[in-house]
mmCIF file of C-alpha atoms in Angstrom:
data_model
loop_
_atom_site.group_PDB
_atom_site.id
_atom_site.type_symbol
_atom_site.label_atom_id
_atom_site.label_comp_id
_atom_site.label_asym_id
_atom_site.label_seq_id
_atom_site.Cartn_x
_atom_site.Cartn_y
_atom_site.Cartn_z
ATOM 1 C CA MET A 88 95.342 94.817 159.669
ATOM 2 C CA ARG A 89 97.943 94.188 156.979
ATOM 3 C CA THR A 90 99.491 97.219 155.269
ATOM 4 C CA LYS A 91 98.615 97.327 151.577
ATOM 5 C CA THR A 92 101.464 97.512 149.095
ATOM 6 C CA CYS A 93 101.839 99.521 145.904
ATOM 7 C CA LEU A 94 104.498 99.215 143.222
ATOM 8 C CA VAL A 95 105.226 102.554 141.535
ATOM 9 C CA VAL A 96 106.495 101.952 137.992
ATOM 10 C CA ASP A 97 107.862 105.009 136.174
ATOM 11 C CA ASP A 98 111.136 105.850 134.444
ATOM 12 C CA SER A 99 111.142 109.282 136.154
ATOM 13 C CA LYS A 100 112.761 109.165 139.585
ATOM 14 C CA MET A 101 110.940 112.371 140.542
ATOM 15 C CA ILE A 102 107.505 110.928 139.633
ATOM 16 C CA ARG A 103 108.292 107.754 141.612
ATOM 17 C CA ARG A 104 109.269 109.843 144.655
ATOM 18 C CA VAL A 105 106.176 112.084 144.483
ATOM 19 C CA ALA A 106 103.835 109.101 143.986
ATOM 20 C CA SER A 107 105.502 107.151 146.802
ATOM 21 C CA ARG A 108 105.082 110.091 149.183
ATOM 22 C CA ILE A 109 101.364 110.375 148.296
ATOM 23 C CA LEU A 110 100.884 106.614 148.729
ATOM 24 C CA LYS A 111 102.697 106.581 152.093
ATOM 25 C CA ASP A 112 100.264 109.276 153.274
ATOM 26 C CA LEU A 113 97.469 106.895 152.203
ATOM 27 C CA LYS A 114 99.087 104.186 154.399
ATOM 28 C CA PHE A 115 100.573 102.112 151.572
ATOM 29 C CA ALA A 116 103.978 100.457 151.737
ATOM 30 C CA THR A 117 105.656 101.293 148.428
ATOM 31 C CA LYS A 118 108.289 99.785 146.177
ATOM 32 C CA GLU A 119 109.604 101.358 142.991
ATOM 33 C CA ALA A 120 110.626 100.128 139.550
ATOM 34 C CA GLU A 121 111.950 102.227 136.675
ATOM 35 C CA ASN A 122 110.659 100.076 133.807
ATOM 36 C CA GLY A 123 108.280 97.234 133.062
ATOM 37 C CA GLN A 124 110.934 94.514 133.191
ATOM 38 C CA GLU A 125 112.104 95.564 136.629
ATOM 39 C CA ALA A 126 108.450 95.722 137.703
ATOM 40 C CA ILE A 127 107.615 92.222 136.448
ATOM 41 C CA ASP A 128 110.709 90.893 138.243
ATOM 42 C CA ARG A 129 109.531 92.543 141.491
ATOM 43 C CA CYS A 130 105.996 91.157 141.030
ATOM 44 C CA ARG A 131 107.362 87.637 140.591
ATOM 45 C CA VAL A 132 109.061 87.963 143.997
ATOM 46 C CA ASN A 133 106.199 89.691 145.818
ATOM 47 C CA MET A 134 102.877 90.555 144.155
ATOM 48 C CA PRO A 135 101.665 94.002 145.314
ATOM 49 C CA ASP A 136 98.059 94.978 146.074
ATOM 50 C CA ALA A 137 98.248 97.890 143.638
ATOM 51 C CA ILE A 138 100.435 99.128 140.789
ATOM 52 C CA LEU A 139 100.720 102.745 139.691
ATOM 53 C CA LEU A 140 101.962 102.337 136.138
ATOM 54 C CA ASP A 141 103.521 104.706 133.610
ATOM 55 C CA TRP A 142 102.997 104.051 129.898
ATOM 56 C CA ASN A 143 106.157 105.241 128.134
ATOM 57 C CA MET A 144 109.286 103.628 129.562
ATOM 58 C CA PRO A 145 112.467 102.076 128.192
ATOM 59 C CA VAL A 146 113.106 98.291 128.212
ATOM 60 C CA MET A 147 109.398 97.341 128.612
ATOM 61 C CA ASP A 148 106.564 99.860 128.393
ATOM 62 C CA GLY A 149 103.508 99.923 130.626
ATOM 63 C CA LEU A 150 101.163 98.162 128.217
ATOM 64 C CA ASP A 151 103.585 95.265 127.623
ATOM 65 C CA PHE A 152 104.171 95.013 131.371
ATOM 66 C CA LEU A 153 100.418 94.876 132.015
ATOM 67 C CA LYS A 154 99.924 92.083 129.480
ATOM 68 C CA GLU A 155 102.791 90.104 131.066
ATOM 69 C CA LEU A 156 101.507 90.760 134.592
ATOM 70 C CA ARG A 157 98.031 89.434 133.857
ATOM 71 C CA LYS A 158 99.578 86.112 132.644
ATOM 72 C CA GLU A 159 101.498 85.607 135.913
ATOM 73 C CA PRO A 160 100.210 83.432 138.773
ATOM 74 C CA SER A 161 98.225 85.912 140.945
ATOM 75 C CA GLY A 162 98.786 88.514 138.205
ATOM 76 C CA ASP A 163 95.052 89.144 138.131
ATOM 77 C CA LYS A 164 95.138 90.349 141.767
ATOM 78 C CA PRO A 165 96.825 93.780 141.735
ATOM 79 C CA VAL A 166 94.690 96.804 140.966
ATOM 80 C CA VAL A 167 96.511 98.562 138.127
ATOM 81 C CA VAL A 168 96.179 102.319 137.774
ATOM 82 C CA PHE A 169 97.755 103.646 134.592
ATOM 83 C CA CYS A 170 99.323 107.013 135.278
ATOM 84 C CA THR A 171 100.487 108.733 132.126
ATOM 85 C CA ALA A 172 100.557 111.834 129.960
ATOM 86 C CA GLU A 173 99.040 109.718 127.157
ATOM 87 C CA ARG A 174 95.766 111.373 126.138
ATOM 88 C CA ASP A 175 94.840 109.246 123.125
ATOM 89 C CA VAL A 176 91.399 107.665 123.720
ATOM 90 C CA LEU A 177 92.406 104.604 121.684
ATOM 91 C CA LYS A 178 95.412 104.035 123.950
ATOM 92 C CA ILE A 179 93.275 104.472 127.041
ATOM 93 C CA SER A 180 90.887 101.784 125.783
ATOM 94 C CA GLN A 181 93.884 99.546 124.922
ATOM 95 C CA ALA A 182 95.076 99.852 128.520
ATOM 96 C CA LEU A 183 91.630 99.039 129.925
ATOM 97 C CA ASP A 184 91.269 96.087 127.516
ATOM 98 C CA ALA A 185 94.665 94.769 128.658
ATOM 99 C CA GLY A 186 93.482 94.759 132.267
ATOM 100 C CA ALA A 187 94.030 98.238 133.710
ATOM 101 C CA ASP A 188 91.510 99.082 136.432
ATOM 102 C CA GLU A 189 91.802 102.866 136.442
ATOM 103 C CA TYR A 190 93.486 105.661 134.543
ATOM 104 C CA VAL A 191 95.126 108.853 135.853
ATOM 105 C CA MET A 192 96.457 111.697 133.734
ATOM 106 C CA LYS A 193 99.770 113.376 134.547
ATOM 107 C CA PRO A 194 100.261 115.713 136.242
ATOM 108 C CA PHE A 195 98.443 114.207 139.214
ATOM 109 C CA ASP A 196 98.089 115.164 142.849
ATOM 110 C CA SER A 197 97.194 113.410 146.089
ATOM 111 C CA ASP A 198 93.440 114.059 145.661
ATOM 112 C CA ILE A 199 93.405 112.390 142.226
ATOM 113 C CA ILE A 200 95.390 109.350 143.420
ATOM 114 C CA GLU A 201 93.242 109.025 146.533
ATOM 115 C CA SER A 202 89.971 109.196 144.550
ATOM 116 C CA LYS A 203 91.136 106.644 141.953
ATOM 117 C CA PHE A 204 92.351 104.255 144.679
ATOM 118 C CA TYR A 205 89.040 104.734 146.483
ATOM 119 C CA GLN A 206 87.063 104.015 143.266
ATOM 120 C CA ALA A 207 89.167 100.881 142.772
ATOM 121 C CA GLY A 208 88.332 99.667 146.288
ATOM 122 C CA LEU A 209 91.876 99.990 147.635
ATOM 123 C CA ILE A 210 90.986 102.471 150.404
#
């Protein structure tokens, strides 16, 4: 069986490392990007199965990245889980309207990531 891939997009190196460790334990191969532009460039080379996406980042934020991603060939394929400290209900609905599949609040732990990925059909 093919190993599923997840792109972790966050401007915090520590968050990327923690998320990648959790995802590796869930048997995902991970790649990292520190902003939306870097993430879209990576997706154009190799579209992942899942994307764990931060909202507030320099260069291109998570919402702009998500809108760009969904326009790409195969951009409708990855399951996108927004992972952010953003607690504004309006912003959460914006993210879901733009094509996010799930939403995780920071701080998160392995149980939260595992349950969201399970709900999204990734595991």
